[in-house]
Tab-separated table of C-alpha atoms in Angstrom:
chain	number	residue	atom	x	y	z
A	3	UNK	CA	19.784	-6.612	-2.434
A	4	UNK	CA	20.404	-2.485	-2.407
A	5	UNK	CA	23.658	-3.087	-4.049
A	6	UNK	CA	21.644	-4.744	-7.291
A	7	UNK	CA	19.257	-2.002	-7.228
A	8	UNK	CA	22.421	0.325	-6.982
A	9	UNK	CA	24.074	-1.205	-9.880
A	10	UNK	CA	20.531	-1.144	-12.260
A	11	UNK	CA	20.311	2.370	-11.330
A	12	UNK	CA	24.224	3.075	-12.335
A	13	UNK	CA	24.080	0.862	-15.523
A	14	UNK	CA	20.176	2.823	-16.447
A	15	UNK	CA	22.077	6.231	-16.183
A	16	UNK	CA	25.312	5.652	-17.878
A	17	UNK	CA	22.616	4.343	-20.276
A	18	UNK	CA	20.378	6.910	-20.849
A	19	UNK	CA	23.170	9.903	-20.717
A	20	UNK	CA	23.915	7.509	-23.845
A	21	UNK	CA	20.286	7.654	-25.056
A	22	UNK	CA	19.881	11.538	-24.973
A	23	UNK	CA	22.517	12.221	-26.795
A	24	UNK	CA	19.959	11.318	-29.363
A	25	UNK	CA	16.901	13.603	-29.563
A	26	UNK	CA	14.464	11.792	-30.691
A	27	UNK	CA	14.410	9.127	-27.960
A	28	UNK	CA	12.320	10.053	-24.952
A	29	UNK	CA	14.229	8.973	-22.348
A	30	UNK	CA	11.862	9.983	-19.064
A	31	UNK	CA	9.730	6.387	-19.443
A	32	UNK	CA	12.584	4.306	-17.687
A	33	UNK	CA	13.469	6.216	-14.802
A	34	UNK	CA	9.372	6.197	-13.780
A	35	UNK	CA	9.275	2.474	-14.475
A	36	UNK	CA	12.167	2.016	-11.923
A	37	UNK	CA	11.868	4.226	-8.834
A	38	UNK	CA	10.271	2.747	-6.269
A	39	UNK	CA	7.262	4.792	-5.817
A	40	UNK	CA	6.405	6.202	-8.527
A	41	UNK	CA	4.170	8.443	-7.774
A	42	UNK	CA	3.932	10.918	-4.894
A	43	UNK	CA	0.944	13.137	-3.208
A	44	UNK	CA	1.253	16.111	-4.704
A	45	UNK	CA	1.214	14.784	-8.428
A	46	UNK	CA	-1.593	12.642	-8.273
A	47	UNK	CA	-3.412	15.111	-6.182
A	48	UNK	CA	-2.937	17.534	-9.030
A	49	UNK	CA	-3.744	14.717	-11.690
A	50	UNK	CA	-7.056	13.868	-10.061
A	51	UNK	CA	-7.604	17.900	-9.334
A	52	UNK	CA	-6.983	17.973	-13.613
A	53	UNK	CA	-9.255	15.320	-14.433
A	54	UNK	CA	-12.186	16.741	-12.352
A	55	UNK	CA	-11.698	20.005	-14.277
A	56	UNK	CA	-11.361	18.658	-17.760
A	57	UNK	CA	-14.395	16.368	-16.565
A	58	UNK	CA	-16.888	19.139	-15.888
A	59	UNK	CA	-16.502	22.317	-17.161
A	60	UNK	CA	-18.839	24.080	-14.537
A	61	UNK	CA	-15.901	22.709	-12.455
A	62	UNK	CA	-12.892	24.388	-14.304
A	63	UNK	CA	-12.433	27.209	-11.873
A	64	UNK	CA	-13.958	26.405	-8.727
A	65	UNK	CA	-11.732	25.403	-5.970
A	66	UNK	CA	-10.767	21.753	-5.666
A	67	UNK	CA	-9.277	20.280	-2.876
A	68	UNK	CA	-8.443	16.522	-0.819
A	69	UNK	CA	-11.213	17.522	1.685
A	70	UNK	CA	-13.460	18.349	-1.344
A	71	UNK	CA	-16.373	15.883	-1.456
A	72	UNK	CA	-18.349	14.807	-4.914
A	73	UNK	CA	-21.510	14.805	-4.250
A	74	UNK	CA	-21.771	17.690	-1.445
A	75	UNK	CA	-18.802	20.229	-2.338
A	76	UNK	CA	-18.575	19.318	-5.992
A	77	UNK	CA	-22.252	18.907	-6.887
A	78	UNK	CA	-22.062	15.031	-8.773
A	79	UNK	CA	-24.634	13.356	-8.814
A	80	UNK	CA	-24.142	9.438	-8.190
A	81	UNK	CA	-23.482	9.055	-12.184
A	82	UNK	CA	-21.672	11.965	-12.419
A	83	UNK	CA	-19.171	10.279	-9.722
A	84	UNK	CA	-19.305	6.808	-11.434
A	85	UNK	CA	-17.955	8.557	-15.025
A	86	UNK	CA	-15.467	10.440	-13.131
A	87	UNK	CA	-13.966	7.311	-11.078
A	88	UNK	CA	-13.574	5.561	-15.058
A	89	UNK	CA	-11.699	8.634	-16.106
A	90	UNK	CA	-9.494	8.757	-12.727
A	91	UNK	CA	-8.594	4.666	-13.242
A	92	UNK	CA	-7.793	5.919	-17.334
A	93	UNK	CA	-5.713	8.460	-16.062
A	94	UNK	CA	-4.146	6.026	-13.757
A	95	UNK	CA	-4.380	2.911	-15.908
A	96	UNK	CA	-6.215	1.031	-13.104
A	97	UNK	CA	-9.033	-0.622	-12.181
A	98	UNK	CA	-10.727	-0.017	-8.606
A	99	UNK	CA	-12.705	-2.469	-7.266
A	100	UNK	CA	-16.889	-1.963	-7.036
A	101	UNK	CA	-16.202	-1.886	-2.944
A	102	UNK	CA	-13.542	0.591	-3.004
A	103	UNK	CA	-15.495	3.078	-5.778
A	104	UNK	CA	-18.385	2.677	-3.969
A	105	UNK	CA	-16.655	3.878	-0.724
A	106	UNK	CA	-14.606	6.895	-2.339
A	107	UNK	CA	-16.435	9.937	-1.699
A	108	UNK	CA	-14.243	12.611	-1.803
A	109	UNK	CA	-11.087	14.282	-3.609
A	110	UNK	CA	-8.591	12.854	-1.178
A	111	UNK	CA	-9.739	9.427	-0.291
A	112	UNK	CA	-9.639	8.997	-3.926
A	113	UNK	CA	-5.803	10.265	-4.009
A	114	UNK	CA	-5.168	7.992	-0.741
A	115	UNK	CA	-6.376	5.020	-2.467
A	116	UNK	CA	-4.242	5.341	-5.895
A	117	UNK	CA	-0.903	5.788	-4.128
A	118	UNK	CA	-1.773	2.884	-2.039
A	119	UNK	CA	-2.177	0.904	-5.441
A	120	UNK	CA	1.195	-0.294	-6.220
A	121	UNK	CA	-0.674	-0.585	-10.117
A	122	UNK	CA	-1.213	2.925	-10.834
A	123	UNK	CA	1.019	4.671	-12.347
B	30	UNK	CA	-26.432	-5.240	-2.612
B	31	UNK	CA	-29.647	-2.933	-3.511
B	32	UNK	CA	-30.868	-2.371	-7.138
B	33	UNK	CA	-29.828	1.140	-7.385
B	34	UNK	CA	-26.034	0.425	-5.953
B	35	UNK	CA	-25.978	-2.790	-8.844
B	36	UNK	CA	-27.350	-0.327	-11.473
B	37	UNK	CA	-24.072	1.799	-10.834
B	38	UNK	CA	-21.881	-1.063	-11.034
B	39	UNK	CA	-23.540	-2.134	-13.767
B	40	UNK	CA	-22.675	1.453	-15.469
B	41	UNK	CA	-18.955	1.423	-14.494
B	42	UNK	CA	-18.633	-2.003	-16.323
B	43	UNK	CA	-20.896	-0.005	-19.338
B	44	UNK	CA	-18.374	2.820	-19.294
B	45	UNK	CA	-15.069	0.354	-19.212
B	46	UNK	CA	-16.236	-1.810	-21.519
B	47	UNK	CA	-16.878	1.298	-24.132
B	48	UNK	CA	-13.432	2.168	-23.620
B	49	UNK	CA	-12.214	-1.528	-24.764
B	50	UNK	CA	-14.285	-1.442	-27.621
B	51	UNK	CA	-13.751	1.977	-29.172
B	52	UNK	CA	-10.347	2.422	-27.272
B	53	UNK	CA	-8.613	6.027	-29.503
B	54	UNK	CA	-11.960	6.094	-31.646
B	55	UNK	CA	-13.396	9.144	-29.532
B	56	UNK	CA	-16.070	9.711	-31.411
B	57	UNK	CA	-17.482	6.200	-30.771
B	58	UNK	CA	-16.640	6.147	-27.182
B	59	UNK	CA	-18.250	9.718	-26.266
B	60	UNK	CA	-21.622	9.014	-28.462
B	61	UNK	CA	-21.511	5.149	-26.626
B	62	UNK	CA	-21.341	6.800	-23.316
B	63	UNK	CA	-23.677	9.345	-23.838
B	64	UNK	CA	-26.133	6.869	-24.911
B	65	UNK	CA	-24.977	4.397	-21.869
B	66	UNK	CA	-25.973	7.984	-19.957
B	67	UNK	CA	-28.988	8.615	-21.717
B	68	UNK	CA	-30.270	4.768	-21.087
B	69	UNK	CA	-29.384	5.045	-17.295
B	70	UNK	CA	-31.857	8.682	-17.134
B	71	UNK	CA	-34.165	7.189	-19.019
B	72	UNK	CA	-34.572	3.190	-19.031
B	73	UNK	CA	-37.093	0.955	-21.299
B	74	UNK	CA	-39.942	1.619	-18.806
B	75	UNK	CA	-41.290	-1.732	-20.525
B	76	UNK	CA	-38.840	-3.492	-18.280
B	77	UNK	CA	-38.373	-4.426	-14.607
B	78	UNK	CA	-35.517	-2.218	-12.840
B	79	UNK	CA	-33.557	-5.939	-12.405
B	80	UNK	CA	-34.439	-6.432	-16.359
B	81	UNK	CA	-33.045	-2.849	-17.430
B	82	UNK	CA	-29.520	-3.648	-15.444
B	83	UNK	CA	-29.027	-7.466	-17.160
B	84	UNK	CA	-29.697	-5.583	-20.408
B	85	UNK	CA	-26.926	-2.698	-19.135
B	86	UNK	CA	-24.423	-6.171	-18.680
B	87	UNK	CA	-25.211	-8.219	-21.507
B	88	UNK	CA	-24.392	-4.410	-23.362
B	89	UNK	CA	-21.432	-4.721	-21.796
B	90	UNK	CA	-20.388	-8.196	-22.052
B	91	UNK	CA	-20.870	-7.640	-26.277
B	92	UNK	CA	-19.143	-4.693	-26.370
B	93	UNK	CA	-16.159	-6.492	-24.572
B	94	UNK	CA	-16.135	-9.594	-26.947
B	95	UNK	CA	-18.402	-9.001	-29.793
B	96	UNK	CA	-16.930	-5.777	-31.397
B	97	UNK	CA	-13.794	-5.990	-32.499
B	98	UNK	CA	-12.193	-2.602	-33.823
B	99	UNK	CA	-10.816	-1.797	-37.841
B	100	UNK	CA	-8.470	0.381	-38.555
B	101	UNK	CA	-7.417	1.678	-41.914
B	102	UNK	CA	-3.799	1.368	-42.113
B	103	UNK	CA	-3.519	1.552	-46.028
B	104	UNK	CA	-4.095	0.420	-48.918
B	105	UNK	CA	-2.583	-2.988	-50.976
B	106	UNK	CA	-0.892	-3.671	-54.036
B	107	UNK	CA	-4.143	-3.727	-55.697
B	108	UNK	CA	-5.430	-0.767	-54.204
B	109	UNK	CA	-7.727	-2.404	-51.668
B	110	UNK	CA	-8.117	-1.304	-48.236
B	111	UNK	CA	-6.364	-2.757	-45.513
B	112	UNK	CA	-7.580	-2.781	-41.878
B	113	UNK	CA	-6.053	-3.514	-38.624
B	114	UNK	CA	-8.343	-5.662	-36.635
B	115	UNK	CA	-7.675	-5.354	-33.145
B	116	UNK	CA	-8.799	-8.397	-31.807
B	117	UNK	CA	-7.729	-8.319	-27.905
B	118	UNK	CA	-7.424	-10.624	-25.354
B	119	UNK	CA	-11.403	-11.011	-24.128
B	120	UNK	CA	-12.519	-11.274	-28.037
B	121	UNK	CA	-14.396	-14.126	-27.981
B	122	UNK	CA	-12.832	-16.263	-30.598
B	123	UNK	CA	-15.450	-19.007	-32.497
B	124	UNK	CA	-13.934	-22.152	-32.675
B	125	UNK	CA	-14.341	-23.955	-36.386
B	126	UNK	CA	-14.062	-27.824	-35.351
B	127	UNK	CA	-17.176	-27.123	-32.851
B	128	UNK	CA	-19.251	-25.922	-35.895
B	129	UNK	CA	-18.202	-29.188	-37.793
B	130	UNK	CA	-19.464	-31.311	-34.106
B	131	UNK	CA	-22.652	-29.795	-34.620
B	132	UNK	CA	-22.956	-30.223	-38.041
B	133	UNK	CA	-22.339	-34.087	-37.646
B	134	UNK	CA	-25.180	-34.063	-34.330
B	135	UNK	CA	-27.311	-33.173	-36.817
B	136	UNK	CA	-26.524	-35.680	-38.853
B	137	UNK	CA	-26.450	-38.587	-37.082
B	138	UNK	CA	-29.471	-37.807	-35.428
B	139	UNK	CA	-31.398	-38.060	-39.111
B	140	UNK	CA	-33.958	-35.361	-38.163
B	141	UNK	CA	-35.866	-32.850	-39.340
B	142	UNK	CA	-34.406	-29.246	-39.476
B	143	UNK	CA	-35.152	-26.828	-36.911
B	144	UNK	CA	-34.457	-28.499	-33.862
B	145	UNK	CA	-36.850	-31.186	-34.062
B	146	UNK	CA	-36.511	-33.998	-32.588
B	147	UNK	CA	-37.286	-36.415	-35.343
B	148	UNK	CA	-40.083	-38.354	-33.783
């Protein structure tokens, strides 16, 4: 089974050292769509710290962090933390389910949750 | 579940449902959430709390099926506008040979107009 992965992976670079030869193909797209995990902590910490800033701007400079929680550290109010979960799943291109959203009250259960979700990306 | 915990839930659908319908048209998705907002601050006092959250859905459940985005992509040989309709997947589609049943119901029936029931 490793030794097909191997052999996508060698084909998809000799492939795309093919592709950037041309400039105006964007190569990046296929190597995200085949590593394994796509995404690690520290990215989608700092992709959910990013959408909290760009959400609120009373929020751009204050400090931000996994132990942060919305309603208490962060001062949202329980609508406030609804429109923020929609942009996090547009961000992530995912959907979380009422019971999880309902349960997600801070900065890093939220992070916790969407690297658990083999859909985000 | 508690009214206030459905009212959220009933939001979050509000809020995803703007984004199918005006999806890259930000003007119409930030002025449909603010008034999504704006309803959930200030409700239709007029109606219970479990009538103002089955409005919120039934919101909702048109702006999922019921609009269905244009998009000028040019214009035609004749110099009419052409528009991209983007009709997605939960766009509820009317069916024409189910207008044509109903037509004959009526029919054969022999009644009156208006839903009467011809006795």
């Amino acid at each position: 089974m490793f030794k097909n992965i191997f052999r996508t992976t060698a084909s998809l670079a000799t492939r795309s050292v093919v592709i950037t030869t041309r400039p105006t193909y964007v190569a990046p797209s296929f190597i995200r769509l085949y590593s394994a995990s796509a995404l690690n902590k520290e990215d989608v910490t700092k992709r959910v710290v990013d959408v909290i800033r760009k959400f609120d701007k009373s929020l751009a400079n204050s400090q931000i962090e996994p132990k942060s929680l919305f309603h208490k550290d962060l001062g949202l109010d329980s609508l406030d933390t609804v429109e923020l979960l929609v942009a996090i799943e547009e961000e992530f291109d995912l959907q979380l389910p009422d019971k999880v959203a309902d349960e997600l009250k801070s900065v890093g259960e939220t992070v916790d949750y969407i690297i658990s979700n083999p859909e985000a990306n | 579940m508690n009214v206030n915990q459905r009212a959220l839930i009933a939001y979050r659908n509000g809020l995803r449902a703007t984004k199918i319908a005006f999806n890259n048209d930000t003007r119409m998705l930030i002025s449909a959430r603010e008034r999504m907002r704006e309803g959930m601050i200030n409700p239709n006092q007029k109606l219970t709390k479990v009538q103002q959250i089955e409005l919120l859905e039934g919101v909702s459940e048109f702006l999922r099926k019921n609009i269905v985005q244009g998009k000028k992509t040019g214009v035609d040989k004749d110099g009419k506008d052409v528009y991209h309709l983007n009709i997605h997947s939960e766009i509820e589609l009317g069916d024409n040979d189910s207008v044509k049943k109903a037509e004959n119901t009526l029919k054969a029936s022999g009644s009156g107009c208006c839903g009467g029931s011809g006795r």
